[in-house]
Amino acid sequence: MDTSKVCQLTPWDTRGYSTALNPRFVKTGRMFRGFFVKTISFVGYTVQYGCIAHCAFEYIGEFVSCSGPSMEPTITNHDVVFSKRVSRHLCRIQKGHIVIAKSPFDPKMNICKRVMGLEGDKVCTSGPSDVFKTHTYVPRGHVWLEGDNLRNSTDSRSYGPIPYALIRGRVCLKMWPPHSFGVLAESPNDGRIL
Amino acid sequence: MFRGFFVKTISFVGYTVQYGCIAHCAFEYIGEFVSCSGPSMEPTITNHDVVFSKRVSRHLCRIQKGHIVIAKSPFDPKMNICKRVMGLEGDKVCTSGPSDVFKTHTYVPRGHVWLEGDNLRNSTDSRSYGPIPYALIRGRVCLKMWPPHSFGVLAESPNDGRIL
């Protein structure tokens, strides 16, 4: 056998390609690039639709799960309500509306109360069982909030009126539980609205 | 022809809404440019200065004493105010002026901040309307963009003695 004609062991494989251009490596390289491109476009779509969803919740409305007894019997613990954001942005919150607002004592918490007085209104600061009635006026740019369950509610009667800018939205519909689905009732304490 | 026009309009509206939402979220979560007016923050910020306000600090609750913040006005939900934070919740703050003989103090309630303008003689701030809820803060002013000759990081408070 003529050894000069035997192929030497070189980096070239039997098909004549170098290992650098070996189809196996080319395929792996393409796979990584394809994976990278897919990840980038997935992240891109997530950011895009996340922003659109955020703006929908910010400007149209959001679902809120309420907890606590301060709004009984209108809203009870674990009820889910729908809160319209449009009313707040267009400044159309009125007396008697139930609102979701940021807590003045904890920026990460929200509170759900009824508006009992707007700026300039006279509000009753004494309880329904007090002998002597005391009143105060709501300052400019503020609202007076009270829970429907006056005996068990920490509201403007204890911490004073809150700035209108803290209001997030107006609760307009109860979504859960199903047997009480629908528009929320009027205030049971109508006599306190002066 | 009408159908093509209709389809083009719909897709134009679609793209506008899409990019509008992305831009809104960028301003909401990253930062925004604010044009300031009024004399209450002189000499640090003067009338018609443009500053950049970071929103991240507010969302992560990293506002400290001495920071200049943009907040919603407690008296007008459509207006914003630009003041310096002189006290956080639990801090003791000086409610009397620098020229008063008797110094009076108060404590900042939970969840509130005490704001004062740098121009103490010509600023309506917490000394008149009390502390404001932290939730009203929109962002922290970190950079002055305009005018070009005063571009850069903002100065420390000229009233450092009032921070207790």
mmCIF file of N, CA and C in Angstrom, chain B residues 61-116:
data_model
loop_
_atom_site.group_PDB
_atom_site.id
_atom_site.type_symbol
_atom_site.label_atom_id
_atom_site.label_comp_id
_atom_site.label_asym_id
_atom_site.label_seq_id
_atom_site.Cartn_x
_atom_site.Cartn_y
_atom_site.Cartn_z
ATOM 1 N N CYS B 61 -39.279 52.895 48.186
ATOM 2 C CA CYS B 61 -39.282 53.545 49.499
ATOM 3 C C CYS B 61 -37.885 53.927 49.969
ATOM 4 N N ARG B 62 -37.086 54.496 49.081
ATOM 5 C CA ARG B 62 -35.712 54.856 49.454
ATOM 6 C C ARG B 62 -35.525 56.362 49.544
ATOM 7 N N ILE B 63 -36.588 57.085 49.843
ATOM 8 C CA ILE B 63 -36.464 58.531 50.003
ATOM 9 C C ILE B 63 -35.865 58.800 51.376
ATOM 10 N N GLN B 64 -34.809 59.641 51.427
ATOM 11 C CA GLN B 64 -34.125 59.947 52.682
ATOM 12 C C GLN B 64 -34.236 61.426 52.997
ATOM 13 N N LYS B 65 -33.829 61.787 54.219
ATOM 14 C CA LYS B 65 -33.770 63.193 54.603
ATOM 15 C C LYS B 65 -32.754 63.892 53.710
ATOM 16 N N GLY B 66 -33.102 65.116 53.307
ATOM 17 C CA GLY B 66 -32.184 65.859 52.448
ATOM 18 C C GLY B 66 -32.464 65.683 50.967
ATOM 19 N N HIS B 67 -33.277 64.688 50.598
ATOM 20 C CA HIS B 67 -33.622 64.497 49.193
ATOM 21 C C HIS B 67 -34.641 65.541 48.767
ATOM 22 N N ILE B 68 -34.528 65.972 47.503
ATOM 23 C CA ILE B 68 -35.553 66.852 46.938
ATOM 24 C C ILE B 68 -36.560 65.949 46.232
ATOM 25 N N VAL B 69 -37.836 66.156 46.513
ATOM 26 C CA VAL B 69 -38.856 65.291 45.920
ATOM 27 C C VAL B 69 -39.902 66.108 45.174
ATOM 28 N N ILE B 70 -40.548 65.437 44.210
ATOM 29 C CA ILE B 70 -41.745 65.984 43.569
ATOM 30 C C ILE B 70 -42.905 65.232 44.208
ATOM 31 N N ALA B 71 -43.907 65.957 44.689
ATOM 32 C CA ALA B 71 -45.057 65.316 45.321
ATOM 33 C C ALA B 71 -46.338 65.964 44.796
ATOM 34 N N LYS B 72 -47.454 65.230 44.925
ATOM 35 C CA LYS B 72 -48.736 65.827 44.552
ATOM 36 C C LYS B 72 -49.120 66.805 45.651
ATOM 37 N N SER B 73 -49.686 67.922 45.243
ATOM 38 C CA SER B 73 -50.054 68.929 46.228
ATOM 39 C C SER B 73 -51.219 68.424 47.076
ATOM 40 N N PRO B 74 -51.125 68.584 48.412
ATOM 41 C CA PRO B 74 -52.253 68.148 49.240
ATOM 42 C C PRO B 74 -53.487 69.027 49.074
ATOM 43 N N PHE B 75 -53.322 70.197 48.455
ATOM 44 C CA PHE B 75 -54.463 71.100 48.309
ATOM 45 C C PHE B 75 -55.054 71.119 46.909
ATOM 46 N N ASP B 76 -54.350 70.544 45.936
ATOM 47 C CA ASP B 76 -54.862 70.549 44.574
ATOM 48 C C ASP B 76 -54.351 69.293 43.891
ATOM 49 N N PRO B 77 -55.218 68.278 43.710
ATOM 50 C CA PRO B 77 -54.746 66.994 43.176
ATOM 51 C C PRO B 77 -54.129 67.085 41.782
ATOM 52 N N LYS B 78 -54.333 68.207 41.087
ATOM 53 C CA LYS B 78 -53.771 68.318 39.733
ATOM 54 C C LYS B 78 -52.403 69.009 39.741
ATOM 55 N N MET B 79 -51.996 69.585 40.867
ATOM 56 C CA MET B 79 -50.725 70.311 40.920
ATOM 57 C C MET B 79 -49.669 69.465 41.614
ATOM 58 N N ASN B 80 -48.414 69.752 41.284
ATOM 59 C CA ASN B 80 -47.310 69.079 41.955
ATOM 60 C C ASN B 80 -46.474 70.119 42.694
ATOM 61 N N ILE B 81 -45.807 69.672 43.753
ATOM 62 C CA ILE B 81 -44.926 70.571 44.483
ATOM 63 C C ILE B 81 -43.537 69.964 44.511
ATOM 64 N N CYS B 82 -42.533 70.834 44.611
ATOM 65 C CA CYS B 82 -41.145 70.379 44.611
ATOM 66 C C CYS B 82 -40.499 70.930 45.877
ATOM 67 N N LYS B 83 -40.171 70.054 46.831
ATOM 68 C CA LYS B 83 -39.622 70.503 48.101
ATOM 69 C C LYS B 83 -38.571 69.509 48.571
ATOM 70 N N ARG B 84 -37.881 69.883 49.642
ATOM 71 C CA ARG B 84 -36.859 68.997 50.193
ATOM 72 C C ARG B 84 -37.422 68.289 51.419
ATOM 73 N N VAL B 85 -37.075 67.015 51.577
ATOM 74 C CA VAL B 85 -37.529 66.249 52.739
ATOM 75 C C VAL B 85 -36.647 66.608 53.934
ATOM 76 N N MET B 86 -37.256 67.161 54.975
ATOM 77 C CA MET B 86 -36.482 67.548 56.154
ATOM 78 C C MET B 86 -36.747 66.628 57.332
ATOM 79 N N GLY B 87 -37.722 65.724 57.200
ATOM 80 C CA GLY B 87 -38.000 64.788 58.285
ATOM 81 C C GLY B 87 -38.814 63.617 57.775
ATOM 82 N N LEU B 88 -38.478 62.415 58.258
ATOM 83 C CA LEU B 88 -39.246 61.214 57.912
ATOM 84 C C LEU B 88 -40.127 60.846 59.106
ATOM 85 N N GLU B 89 -40.897 59.753 58.964
ATOM 86 C CA GLU B 89 -41.826 59.390 60.033
ATOM 87 C C GLU B 89 -41.050 59.149 61.331
ATOM 88 N N GLY B 90 -41.572 59.680 62.405
ATOM 89 C CA GLY B 90 -40.918 59.498 63.706
ATOM 90 C C GLY B 90 -39.874 60.542 64.034
ATOM 91 N N ASP B 91 -39.462 61.351 63.045
ATOM 92 C CA ASP B 91 -38.422 62.351 63.310
ATOM 93 C C ASP B 91 -38.987 63.555 64.050
ATOM 94 N N LYS B 92 -38.104 64.249 64.745
ATOM 95 C CA LYS B 92 -38.466 65.506 65.405
ATOM 96 C C LYS B 92 -38.097 66.613 64.437
ATOM 97 N N VAL B 93 -39.038 67.514 64.156
ATOM 98 C CA VAL B 93 -38.754 68.606 63.223
ATOM 99 C C VAL B 93 -39.029 69.933 63.906
ATOM 100 N N CYS B 94 -38.339 70.947 63.429
ATOM 101 C CA CYS B 94 -38.448 72.284 63.994
ATOM 102 C C CYS B 94 -39.550 73.037 63.251
ATOM 103 N N THR B 95 -40.594 73.443 63.975
ATOM 104 C CA THR B 95 -41.701 74.112 63.297
ATOM 105 C C THR B 95 -41.583 75.627 63.356
ATOM 106 N N SER B 96 -40.637 76.141 64.150
ATOM 107 C CA SER B 96 -40.495 77.592 64.223
ATOM 108 C C SER B 96 -39.510 78.046 63.160
ATOM 109 N N GLY B 97 -39.546 79.359 62.848
ATOM 110 C CA GLY B 97 -38.645 79.885 61.830
ATOM 111 C C GLY B 97 -37.238 80.066 62.390
ATOM 112 N N PRO B 98 -36.248 80.320 61.497
ATOM 113 C CA PRO B 98 -34.865 80.502 61.970
ATOM 114 C C PRO B 98 -34.701 81.773 62.797
ATOM 115 N N SER B 99 -35.636 82.727 62.639
ATOM 116 C CA SER B 99 -35.487 83.992 63.354
ATOM 117 C C SER B 99 -36.343 84.040 64.613
ATOM 118 N N ASP B 100 -37.091 82.965 64.912
ATOM 119 C CA ASP B 100 -37.937 82.978 66.103
ATOM 120 C C ASP B 100 -37.088 82.794 67.350
ATOM 121 N N VAL B 101 -37.537 83.421 68.446
ATOM 122 C CA VAL B 101 -36.802 83.311 69.710
ATOM 123 C C VAL B 101 -37.044 81.946 70.344
ATOM 124 N N PHE B 102 -38.334 81.575 70.441
ATOM 125 C CA PHE B 102 -38.677 80.294 71.049
ATOM 126 C C PHE B 102 -38.805 79.227 69.973
ATOM 127 N N LYS B 103 -38.042 78.152 70.107
ATOM 128 C CA LYS B 103 -38.096 77.077 69.119
ATOM 129 C C LYS B 103 -39.216 76.112 69.487
ATOM 130 N N THR B 104 -40.023 75.776 68.501
ATOM 131 C CA THR B 104 -41.049 74.765 68.736
ATOM 132 C C THR B 104 -40.752 73.564 67.855
ATOM 133 N N HIS B 105 -41.107 72.380 68.356
ATOM 134 C CA HIS B 105 -40.849 71.149 67.626
ATOM 135 C C HIS B 105 -42.093 70.302 67.567
ATOM 136 N N THR B 106 -42.087 69.363 66.612
ATOM 137 C CA THR B 106 -43.168 68.396 66.530
ATOM 138 C C THR B 106 -42.592 67.103 65.971
ATOM 139 N N TYR B 107 -43.338 66.018 66.124
ATOM 140 C CA TYR B 107 -42.892 64.734 65.589
ATOM 141 C C TYR B 107 -43.711 64.399 64.349
ATOM 142 N N VAL B 108 -43.029 63.833 63.359
ATOM 143 C CA VAL B 108 -43.686 63.494 62.095
ATOM 144 C C VAL B 108 -44.444 62.174 62.285
ATOM 145 N N PRO B 109 -45.760 62.137 62.022
ATOM 146 C CA PRO B 109 -46.520 60.902 62.232
ATOM 147 C C PRO B 109 -46.089 59.795 61.267
ATOM 148 N N ARG B 110 -46.535 58.571 61.580
ATOM 149 C CA ARG B 110 -46.224 57.394 60.763
ATOM 150 C C ARG B 110 -46.751 57.586 59.348
ATOM 151 N N GLY B 111 -45.953 57.195 58.367
ATOM 152 C CA GLY B 111 -46.408 57.260 56.979
ATOM 153 C C GLY B 111 -46.388 58.652 56.379
ATOM 154 N N HIS B 112 -45.834 59.638 57.100
ATOM 155 C CA HIS B 112 -45.799 61.016 56.600
ATOM 156 C C HIS B 112 -44.355 61.493 56.447
ATOM 157 N N VAL B 113 -44.190 62.606 55.707
ATOM 158 C CA VAL B 113 -42.886 63.255 55.594
ATOM 159 C C VAL B 113 -43.064 64.754 55.819
ATOM 160 N N TRP B 114 -41.985 65.394 56.250
ATOM 161 C CA TRP B 114 -41.999 66.835 56.476
ATOM 162 C C TRP B 114 -41.199 67.490 55.361
ATOM 163 N N LEU B 115 -41.863 68.372 54.601
ATOM 164 C CA LEU B 115 -41.209 69.002 53.455
ATOM 165 C C LEU B 115 -40.959 70.475 53.740
ATOM 166 N N GLU B 116 -39.821 70.977 53.300
ATOM 167 C CA GLU B 116 -39.544 72.410 53.378
ATOM 168 C C GLU B 116 -38.847 72.842 52.099
#
